[in-house]
Short mmCIF file of C-alpha atoms in Angstrom, two decimals:
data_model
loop_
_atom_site.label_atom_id
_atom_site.label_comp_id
_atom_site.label_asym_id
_atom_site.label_seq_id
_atom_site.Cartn_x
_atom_site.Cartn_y
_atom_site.Cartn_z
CA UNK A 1 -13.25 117.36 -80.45
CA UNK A 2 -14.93 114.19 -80.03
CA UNK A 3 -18.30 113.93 -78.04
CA UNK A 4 -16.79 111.81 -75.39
CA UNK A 5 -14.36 115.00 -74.74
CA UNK A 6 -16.70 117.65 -75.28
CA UNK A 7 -19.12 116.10 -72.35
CA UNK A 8 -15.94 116.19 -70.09
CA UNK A 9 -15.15 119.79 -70.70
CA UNK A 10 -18.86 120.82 -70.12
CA UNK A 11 -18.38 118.23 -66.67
CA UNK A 12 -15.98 120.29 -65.63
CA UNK A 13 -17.49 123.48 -66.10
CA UNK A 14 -20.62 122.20 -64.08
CA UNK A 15 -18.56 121.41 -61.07
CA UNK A 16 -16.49 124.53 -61.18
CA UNK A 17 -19.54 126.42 -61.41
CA UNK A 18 -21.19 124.23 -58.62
CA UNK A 19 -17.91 125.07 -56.37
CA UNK A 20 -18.95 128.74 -57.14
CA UNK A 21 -22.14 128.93 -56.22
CA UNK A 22 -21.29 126.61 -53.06
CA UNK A 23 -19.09 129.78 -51.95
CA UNK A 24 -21.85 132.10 -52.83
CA UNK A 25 -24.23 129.68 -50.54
CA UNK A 26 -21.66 130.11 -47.57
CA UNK A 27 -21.17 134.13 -47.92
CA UNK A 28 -24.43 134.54 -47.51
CA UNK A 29 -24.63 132.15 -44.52
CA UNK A 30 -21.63 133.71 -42.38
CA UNK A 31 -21.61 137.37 -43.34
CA UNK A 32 -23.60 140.53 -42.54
CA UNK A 33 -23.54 142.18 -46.02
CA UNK A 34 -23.66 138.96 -48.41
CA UNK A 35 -24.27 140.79 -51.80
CA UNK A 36 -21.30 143.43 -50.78
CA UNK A 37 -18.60 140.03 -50.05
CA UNK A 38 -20.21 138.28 -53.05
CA UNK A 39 -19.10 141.36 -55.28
CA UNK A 40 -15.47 141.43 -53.73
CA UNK A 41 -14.93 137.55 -54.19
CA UNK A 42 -16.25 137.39 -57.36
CA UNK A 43 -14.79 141.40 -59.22
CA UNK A 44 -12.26 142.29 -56.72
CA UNK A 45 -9.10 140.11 -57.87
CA UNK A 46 -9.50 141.81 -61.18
CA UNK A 47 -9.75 145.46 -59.71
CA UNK A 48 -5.93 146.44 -59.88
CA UNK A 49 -2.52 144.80 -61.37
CA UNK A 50 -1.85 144.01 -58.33
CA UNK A 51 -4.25 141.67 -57.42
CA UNK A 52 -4.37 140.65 -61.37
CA UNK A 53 -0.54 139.77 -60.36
CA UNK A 54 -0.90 138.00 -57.11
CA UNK A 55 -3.52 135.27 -59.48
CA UNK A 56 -0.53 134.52 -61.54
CA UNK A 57 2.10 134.48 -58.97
CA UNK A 58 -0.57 131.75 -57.09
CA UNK A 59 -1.04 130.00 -60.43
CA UNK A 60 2.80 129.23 -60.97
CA UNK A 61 3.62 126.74 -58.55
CA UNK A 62 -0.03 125.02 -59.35
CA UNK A 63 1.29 125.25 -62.88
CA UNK A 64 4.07 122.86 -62.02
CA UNK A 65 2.19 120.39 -59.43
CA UNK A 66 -0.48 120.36 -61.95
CA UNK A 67 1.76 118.91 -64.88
CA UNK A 68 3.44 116.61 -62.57
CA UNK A 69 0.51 115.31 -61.47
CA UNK A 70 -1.18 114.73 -65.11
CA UNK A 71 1.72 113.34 -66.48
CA UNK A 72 1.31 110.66 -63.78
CA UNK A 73 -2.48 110.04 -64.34
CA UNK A 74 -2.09 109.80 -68.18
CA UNK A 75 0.20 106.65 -67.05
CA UNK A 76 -2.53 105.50 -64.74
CA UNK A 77 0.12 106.07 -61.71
CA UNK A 78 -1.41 108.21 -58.35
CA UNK A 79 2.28 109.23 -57.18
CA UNK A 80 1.79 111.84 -53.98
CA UNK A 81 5.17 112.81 -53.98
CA UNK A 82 5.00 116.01 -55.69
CA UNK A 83 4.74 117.25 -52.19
CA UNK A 84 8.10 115.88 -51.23
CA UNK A 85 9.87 116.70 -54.21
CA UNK A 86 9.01 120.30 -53.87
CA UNK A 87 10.48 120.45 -50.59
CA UNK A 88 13.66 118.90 -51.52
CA UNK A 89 13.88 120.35 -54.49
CA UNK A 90 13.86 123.43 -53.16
CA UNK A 91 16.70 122.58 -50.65
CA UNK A 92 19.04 121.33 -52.65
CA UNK A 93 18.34 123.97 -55.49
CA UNK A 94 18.74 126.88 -52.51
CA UNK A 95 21.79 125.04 -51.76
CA UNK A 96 23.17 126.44 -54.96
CA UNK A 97 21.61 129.76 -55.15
CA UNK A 98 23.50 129.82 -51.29
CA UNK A 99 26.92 129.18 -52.24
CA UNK A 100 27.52 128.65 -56.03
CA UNK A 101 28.95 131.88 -57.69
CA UNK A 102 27.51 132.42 -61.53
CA UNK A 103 27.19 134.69 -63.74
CA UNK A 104 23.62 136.45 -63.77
CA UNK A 105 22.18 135.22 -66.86
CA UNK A 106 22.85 131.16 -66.37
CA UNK A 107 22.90 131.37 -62.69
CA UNK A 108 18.98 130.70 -62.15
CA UNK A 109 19.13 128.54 -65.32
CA UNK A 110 21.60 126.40 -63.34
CA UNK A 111 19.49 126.31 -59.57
CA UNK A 112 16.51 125.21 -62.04
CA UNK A 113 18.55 122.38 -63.27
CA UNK A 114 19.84 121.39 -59.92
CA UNK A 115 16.36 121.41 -58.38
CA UNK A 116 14.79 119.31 -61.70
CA UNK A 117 17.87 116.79 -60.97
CA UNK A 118 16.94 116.05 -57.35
CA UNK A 119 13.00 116.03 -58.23
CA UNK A 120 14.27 113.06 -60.80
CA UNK A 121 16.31 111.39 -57.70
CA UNK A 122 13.44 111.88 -55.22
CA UNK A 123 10.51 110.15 -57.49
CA UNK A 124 12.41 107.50 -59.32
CA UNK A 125 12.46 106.31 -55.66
CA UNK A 126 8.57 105.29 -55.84
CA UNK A 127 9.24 104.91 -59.92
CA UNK A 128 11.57 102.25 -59.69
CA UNK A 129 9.73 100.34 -56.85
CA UNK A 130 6.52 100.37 -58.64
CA UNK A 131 8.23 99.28 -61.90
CA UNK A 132 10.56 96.14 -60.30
CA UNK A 133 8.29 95.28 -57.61
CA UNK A 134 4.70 96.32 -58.52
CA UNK A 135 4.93 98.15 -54.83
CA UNK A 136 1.83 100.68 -54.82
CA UNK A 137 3.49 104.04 -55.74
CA UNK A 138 0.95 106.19 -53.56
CA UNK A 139 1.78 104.45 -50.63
CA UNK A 140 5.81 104.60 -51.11
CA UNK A 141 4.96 108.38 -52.58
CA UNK A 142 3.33 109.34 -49.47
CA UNK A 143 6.91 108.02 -47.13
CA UNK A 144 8.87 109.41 -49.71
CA UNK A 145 7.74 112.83 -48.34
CA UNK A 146 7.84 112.05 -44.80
CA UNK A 147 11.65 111.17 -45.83
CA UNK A 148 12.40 114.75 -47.91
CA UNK A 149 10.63 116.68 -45.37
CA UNK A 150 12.94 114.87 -42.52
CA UNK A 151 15.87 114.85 -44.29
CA UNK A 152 15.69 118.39 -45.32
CA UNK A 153 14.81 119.91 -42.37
CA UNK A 154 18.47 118.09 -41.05
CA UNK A 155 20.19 120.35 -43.97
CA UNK A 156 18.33 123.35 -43.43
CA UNK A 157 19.35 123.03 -39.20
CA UNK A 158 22.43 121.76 -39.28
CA UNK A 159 23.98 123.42 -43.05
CA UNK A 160 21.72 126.34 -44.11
CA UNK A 161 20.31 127.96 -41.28
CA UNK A 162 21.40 131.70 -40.75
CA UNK A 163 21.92 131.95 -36.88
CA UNK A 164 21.55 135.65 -36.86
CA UNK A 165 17.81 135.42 -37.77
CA UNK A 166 15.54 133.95 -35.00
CA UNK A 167 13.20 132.25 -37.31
CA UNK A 168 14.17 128.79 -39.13
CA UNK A 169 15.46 129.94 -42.41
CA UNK A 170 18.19 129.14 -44.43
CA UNK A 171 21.43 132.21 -45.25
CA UNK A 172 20.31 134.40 -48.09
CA UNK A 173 20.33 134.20 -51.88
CA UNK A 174 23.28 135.28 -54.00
CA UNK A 175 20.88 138.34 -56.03
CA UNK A 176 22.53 136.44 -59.04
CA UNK A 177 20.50 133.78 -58.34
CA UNK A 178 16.86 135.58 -58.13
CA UNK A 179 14.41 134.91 -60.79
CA UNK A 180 13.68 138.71 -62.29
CA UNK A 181 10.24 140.32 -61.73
CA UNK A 182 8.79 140.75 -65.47
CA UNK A 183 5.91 143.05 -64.75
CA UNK A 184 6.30 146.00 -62.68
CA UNK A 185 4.17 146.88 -59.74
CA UNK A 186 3.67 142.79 -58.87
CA UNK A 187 5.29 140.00 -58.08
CA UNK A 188 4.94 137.96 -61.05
CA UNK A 189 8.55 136.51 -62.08
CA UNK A 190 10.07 135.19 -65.05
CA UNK A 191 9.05 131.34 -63.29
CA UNK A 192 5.81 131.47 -65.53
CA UNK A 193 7.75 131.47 -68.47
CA UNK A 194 9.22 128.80 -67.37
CA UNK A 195 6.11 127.13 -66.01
CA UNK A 196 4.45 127.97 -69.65
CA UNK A 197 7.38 126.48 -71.56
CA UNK A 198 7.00 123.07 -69.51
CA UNK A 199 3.41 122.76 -70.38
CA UNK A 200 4.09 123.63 -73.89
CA UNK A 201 6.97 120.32 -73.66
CA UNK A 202 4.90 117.91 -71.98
CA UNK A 203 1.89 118.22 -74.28
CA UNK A 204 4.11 117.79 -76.97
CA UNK A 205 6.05 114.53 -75.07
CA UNK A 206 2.57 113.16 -74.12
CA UNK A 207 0.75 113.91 -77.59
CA UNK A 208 3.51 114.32 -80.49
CA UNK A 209 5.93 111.41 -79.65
CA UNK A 210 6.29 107.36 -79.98
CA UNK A 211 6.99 107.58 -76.05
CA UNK A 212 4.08 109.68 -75.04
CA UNK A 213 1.79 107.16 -77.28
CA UNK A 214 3.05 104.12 -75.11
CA UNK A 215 2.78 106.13 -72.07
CA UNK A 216 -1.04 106.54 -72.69
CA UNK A 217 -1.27 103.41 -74.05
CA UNK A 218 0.13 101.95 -70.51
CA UNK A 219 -2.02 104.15 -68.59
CA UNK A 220 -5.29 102.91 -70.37
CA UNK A 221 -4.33 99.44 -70.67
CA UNK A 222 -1.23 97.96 -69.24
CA UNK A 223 -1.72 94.28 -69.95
CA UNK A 224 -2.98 95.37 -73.55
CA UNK A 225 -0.12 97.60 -74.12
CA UNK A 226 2.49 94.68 -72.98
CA UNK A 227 1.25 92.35 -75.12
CA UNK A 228 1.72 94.59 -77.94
CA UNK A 229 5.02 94.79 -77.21
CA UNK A 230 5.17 97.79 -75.26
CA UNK A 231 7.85 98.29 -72.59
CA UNK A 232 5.29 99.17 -69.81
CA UNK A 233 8.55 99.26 -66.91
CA UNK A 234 10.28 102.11 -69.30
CA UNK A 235 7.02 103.70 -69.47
CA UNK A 236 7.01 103.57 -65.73
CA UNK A 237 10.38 105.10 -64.99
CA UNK A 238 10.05 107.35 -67.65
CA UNK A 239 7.17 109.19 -66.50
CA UNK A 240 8.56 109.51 -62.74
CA UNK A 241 11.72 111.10 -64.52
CA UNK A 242 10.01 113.37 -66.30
CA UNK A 243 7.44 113.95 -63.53
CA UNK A 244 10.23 114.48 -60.86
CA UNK A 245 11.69 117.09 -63.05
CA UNK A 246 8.65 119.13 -63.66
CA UNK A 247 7.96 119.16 -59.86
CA UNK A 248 11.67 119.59 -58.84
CA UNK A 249 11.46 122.72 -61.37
CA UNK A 250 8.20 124.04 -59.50
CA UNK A 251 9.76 123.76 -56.17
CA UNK A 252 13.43 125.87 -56.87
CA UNK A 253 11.35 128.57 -58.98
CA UNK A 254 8.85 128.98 -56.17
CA UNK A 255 12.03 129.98 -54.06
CA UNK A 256 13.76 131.63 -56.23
CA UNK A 257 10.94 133.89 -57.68
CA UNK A 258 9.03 134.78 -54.18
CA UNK A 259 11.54 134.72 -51.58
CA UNK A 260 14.93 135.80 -50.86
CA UNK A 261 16.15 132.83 -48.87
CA UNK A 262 14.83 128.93 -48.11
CA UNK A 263 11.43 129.80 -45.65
CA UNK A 264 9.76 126.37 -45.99
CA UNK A 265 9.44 124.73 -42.61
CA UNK A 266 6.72 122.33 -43.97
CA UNK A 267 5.50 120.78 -46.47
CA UNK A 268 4.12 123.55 -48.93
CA UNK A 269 0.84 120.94 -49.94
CA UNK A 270 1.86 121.53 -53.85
CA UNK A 271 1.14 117.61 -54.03
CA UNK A 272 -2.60 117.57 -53.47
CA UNK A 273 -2.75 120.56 -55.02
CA UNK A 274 -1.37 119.15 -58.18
CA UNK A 275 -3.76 116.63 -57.88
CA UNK A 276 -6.81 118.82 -58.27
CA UNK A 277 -5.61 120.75 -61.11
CA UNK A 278 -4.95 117.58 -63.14
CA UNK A 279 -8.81 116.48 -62.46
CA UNK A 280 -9.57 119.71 -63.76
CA UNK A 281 -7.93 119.86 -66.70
CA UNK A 282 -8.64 116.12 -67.29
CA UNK A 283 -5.06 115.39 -67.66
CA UNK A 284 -4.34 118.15 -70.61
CA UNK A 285 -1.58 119.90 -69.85
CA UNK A 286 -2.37 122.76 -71.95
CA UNK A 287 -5.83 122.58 -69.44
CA UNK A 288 -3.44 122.58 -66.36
CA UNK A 289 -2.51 125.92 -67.12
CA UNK A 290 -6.34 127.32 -67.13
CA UNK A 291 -7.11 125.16 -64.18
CA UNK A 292 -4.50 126.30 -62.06
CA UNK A 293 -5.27 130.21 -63.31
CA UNK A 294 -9.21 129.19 -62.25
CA UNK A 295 -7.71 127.94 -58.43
CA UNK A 296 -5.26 130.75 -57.78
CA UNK A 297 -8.62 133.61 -58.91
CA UNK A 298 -10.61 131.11 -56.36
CA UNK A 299 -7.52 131.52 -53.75
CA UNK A 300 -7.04 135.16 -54.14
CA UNK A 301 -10.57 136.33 -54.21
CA UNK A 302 -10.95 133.91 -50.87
CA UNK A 303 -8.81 136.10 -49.54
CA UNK A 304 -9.85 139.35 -50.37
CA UNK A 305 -13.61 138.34 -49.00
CA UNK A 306 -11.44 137.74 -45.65
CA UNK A 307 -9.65 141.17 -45.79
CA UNK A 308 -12.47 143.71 -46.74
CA UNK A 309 -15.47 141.39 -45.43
CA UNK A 310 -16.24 139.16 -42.52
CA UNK A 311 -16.13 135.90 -44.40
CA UNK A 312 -13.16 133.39 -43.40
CA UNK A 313 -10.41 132.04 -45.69
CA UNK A 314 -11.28 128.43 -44.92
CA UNK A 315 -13.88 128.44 -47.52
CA UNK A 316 -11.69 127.40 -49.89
CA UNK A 317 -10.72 124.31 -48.71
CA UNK A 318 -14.27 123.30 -48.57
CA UNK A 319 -14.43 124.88 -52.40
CA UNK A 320 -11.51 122.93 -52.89
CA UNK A 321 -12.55 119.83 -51.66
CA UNK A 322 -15.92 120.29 -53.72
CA UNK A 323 -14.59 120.34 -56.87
CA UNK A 324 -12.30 117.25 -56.46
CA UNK A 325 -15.43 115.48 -54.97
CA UNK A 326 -17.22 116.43 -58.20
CA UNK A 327 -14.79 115.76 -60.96
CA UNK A 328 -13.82 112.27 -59.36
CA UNK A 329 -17.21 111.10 -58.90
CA UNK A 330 -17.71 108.60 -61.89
CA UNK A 331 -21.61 109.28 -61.60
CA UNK A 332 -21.79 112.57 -61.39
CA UNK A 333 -23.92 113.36 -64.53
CA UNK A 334 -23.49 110.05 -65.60
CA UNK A 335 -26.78 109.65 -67.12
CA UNK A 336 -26.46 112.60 -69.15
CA UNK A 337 -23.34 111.36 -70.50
CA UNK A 338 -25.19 108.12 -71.64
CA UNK A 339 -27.92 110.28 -73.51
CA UNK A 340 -25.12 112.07 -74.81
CA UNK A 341 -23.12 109.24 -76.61
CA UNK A 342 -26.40 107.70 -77.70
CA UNK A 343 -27.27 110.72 -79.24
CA UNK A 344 -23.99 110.35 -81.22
CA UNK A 345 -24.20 106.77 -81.63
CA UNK A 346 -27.71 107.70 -83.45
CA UNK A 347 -26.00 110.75 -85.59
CA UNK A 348 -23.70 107.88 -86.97
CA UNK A 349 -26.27 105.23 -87.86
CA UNK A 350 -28.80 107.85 -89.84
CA UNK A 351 -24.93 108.82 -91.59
CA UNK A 352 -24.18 105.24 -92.21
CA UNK A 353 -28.31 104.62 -93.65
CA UNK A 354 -27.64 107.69 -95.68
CA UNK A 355 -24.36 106.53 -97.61
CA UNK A 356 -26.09 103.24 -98.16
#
C-alpha cells in the first residue's frame, strides 16, 4: 500500500474515531448515568446474537447503497438516485414476488433480477442525460426520485394495495418468494450473500478489467482519458448500468429479506446513506463492506442507548453528519498529509543517492 493510501486509511480512522468520541461528548451531556449509557452504546450490540444479528441485517442494505454509490465516485459522477431506485426497485420487484408463481429455489433469484432490471431503467435516466447532454447528473438524480417515489406510490394505491389492511401496504408475498433466514435466532437473510457476492464483482469490474481501468481513468481525468482514446460516454452509461443494478438489487432484497409484503411509504434514505459509506471506504468496495458494518454497530448501539438509557436516537444523525463533514473536508489533516508524502519523497531520494 502506497503512502498516499495508507494516510487515507489512518484519515478515516481519525474521523470515525472523532464521530465516537463526539457521541461519548453528547451522552454525557443529556443523560443522568453517562458512564452506564457509554457502556451500553459502546458493548451492548455485541452482548447477544441477537443484537450481533440486527448489525448485519442494518449493514445489508448499506452494503448495496454503498457500492452503488462508489462505483459512481470512482467515475467522478455524484448520482443521488440510489434513493429512487430503491424505491422502485422494490415495487416493481414486489410486483413479482405478488403475482409471479416459481418454483422456490429460482423464485427470489428471479425478483432480484427484476428489481436489478428496473434499477438499470431508473438511473440510465440521469446516465444517458449526463452522457448526451453534459446535464448535471445530481440535479436530474435528485427528480429522478421525486419521479419513482410518485410514480410508485400510483402502483402501490391503485395495483398493490391490500384493502383489507388499514395501513398503505401492498397484498402479501408468495412464501416462495422470501429470502431464507441463514442464522437462527435473528433476522439475518441469505441478502448478505448476495450483498457480499456484489462487492466481491465490482472490485473485480473496477480493479481487474480493461473497463474498470477506463472507468477510473474517466473519473480522474476525463479530458485526459478522451484524448487517449478512451470512450468517456460508454464509461458514463456503463457505470449507471451497473450502478442501477447494484442499487435495484439492494432495494428488492431489503423487501424480500425483512418484510412480508411492500411497507415503504417513503423514501427509505438508502441514497445518502450510500453516500457516506463510499467516503468511508474511500471508494473500495471491499471497504464498503466494513464501512457499512462500522454504521449499522453505530445505528444499533444508538438505539440500544435509547432503549435501556435516557439518551435519544437522534444522535446519530449528528454522528452521521460528523463523519461525512470529516472525510469530505479536503483540509482536514491536510498538513499532516504534506509531512507525510515529504517524508516519502525524502525515503526515495536517500534510495536513489544510495544506488548511485
Amino acid at each position: 500500500m502506497s503512502r498516499e493510501k495508507t494516510f487515507q486509511v489512518l484519515r478515516t480512522a481519525v474521523a470515525m474515531l472523532a464521530a465516537i468520541l463526539v457521541a461519548f461528548l453528547i451522552i454525557i451531556l443529556v443523560s443522568d448515568k453517562p458512564v452506564e449509557s457509554i457502556l451500553i452504546f459502546l458493548m451492548q450490540p455485541f452482548s447477544s446474537g441477537r443484537y450481533l444479528g440486527n448489525i448485519v441485517e442494518t449493514a445489508i442494505p448499506l452494503i448495496f447503497s454503498g457500492l452503488s454509490m462508489a462505483i459512481l465516485f470512482q467515475a467522478g459522477l455524484f448520482n443521488l438516485g440510489g434513493e429512487g431506485v430503491f424505491f422502485m426497485a422494490g415495487i416493481v420487484g414486489s410486483i413479482a414476488a405478488i403475482w409471479l408463481k416459481l418454483p422456490v429455489f429460482i423464485f427470489p433469484l428471479v425478483c432480484i433480477a427484476v428489481g436489478a432490471g428496473t434499477g438499470i431503467l431508473v438511473m440510465l435516466v440521469p446516465g444517458a442525460l449526463r452522457a448526451k447532454f453534459n446535464a448535471n447528473e445530481m440535479v436530474t438524480s435528485l427528480m429522478m426520485n421525486n419521479i419513482c417515489f410518485g410514480v410508485g406510490c400510483y402502483i402501490l394505491n391503485n395495483m398493490m394495495r391490500d384493502t383489507t389492511v388499514s395501513s398503505l401496504v401492498s397484498y402479501k408475498y408468495r412464501l416462495a418468494s422470501l429470502l431464507p433466514t441463514i442464522i437462527s435466532g435473528t433476522r439475518v437473510h441469505a441478502g448478505i450473500l448476495v450483498a457480499l457476492f456484489c462487492a466481491a464483482l465490482v472490485y473485480i469490474f473496477l480493479y481487474k478489467t480493461k473497463w474498470g481501468l477506463q472507468v477510473r481513468a474517466a473519473g480522474a481525468n476525463a479530458k485526459f482519458a478522451k484524448y487517449s482514446g478512451m470512450d468517456v460516454m460508454k464509461a458514463i452509461l456503463l457505470v449507471h448500468v451497473i450502478a442501477g443494478a447494484v442499487a435495484g438489487c439492494g432495494g428488492i432484497v431489503e423487501c424480500l429479506g425483512l418484510h412480508k409484503r411492500f411497507e415503504w411509504t417513503a423514501l427509505p434514505g438508502y441514497g445518502f446513506d450510500g453516500a457516506m459509506i463510499a467516503m468511508l471506504a474511500n471508494n473500495n468496495p471491499l471497504g464498503v463492506v466494513g464501512a457499512a458494518v462500522f454504521v449499522a454497530y453505530l445505528r444499533v448501539g444508538a438505539d440500544l442507548v435509547n432503549r435501556f438509557a435516557d439518551v435519544p436516537t437522534e444522535m446519530i444523525a449528528i454522528l452521521q453528519t460528523l463523519i461525512i463533514l470529516l472525510i469530505s473536508a479536503e483540509k482536514f489533516l491536510h498538513k499532516y498529509k504534506q509531512r507525510w508524502m515529504e517524508k516519502d519523497i525524502q525515503i526515495e531520494e536517500v534510495q536513489h543517492e544510495g544506488v548511485h
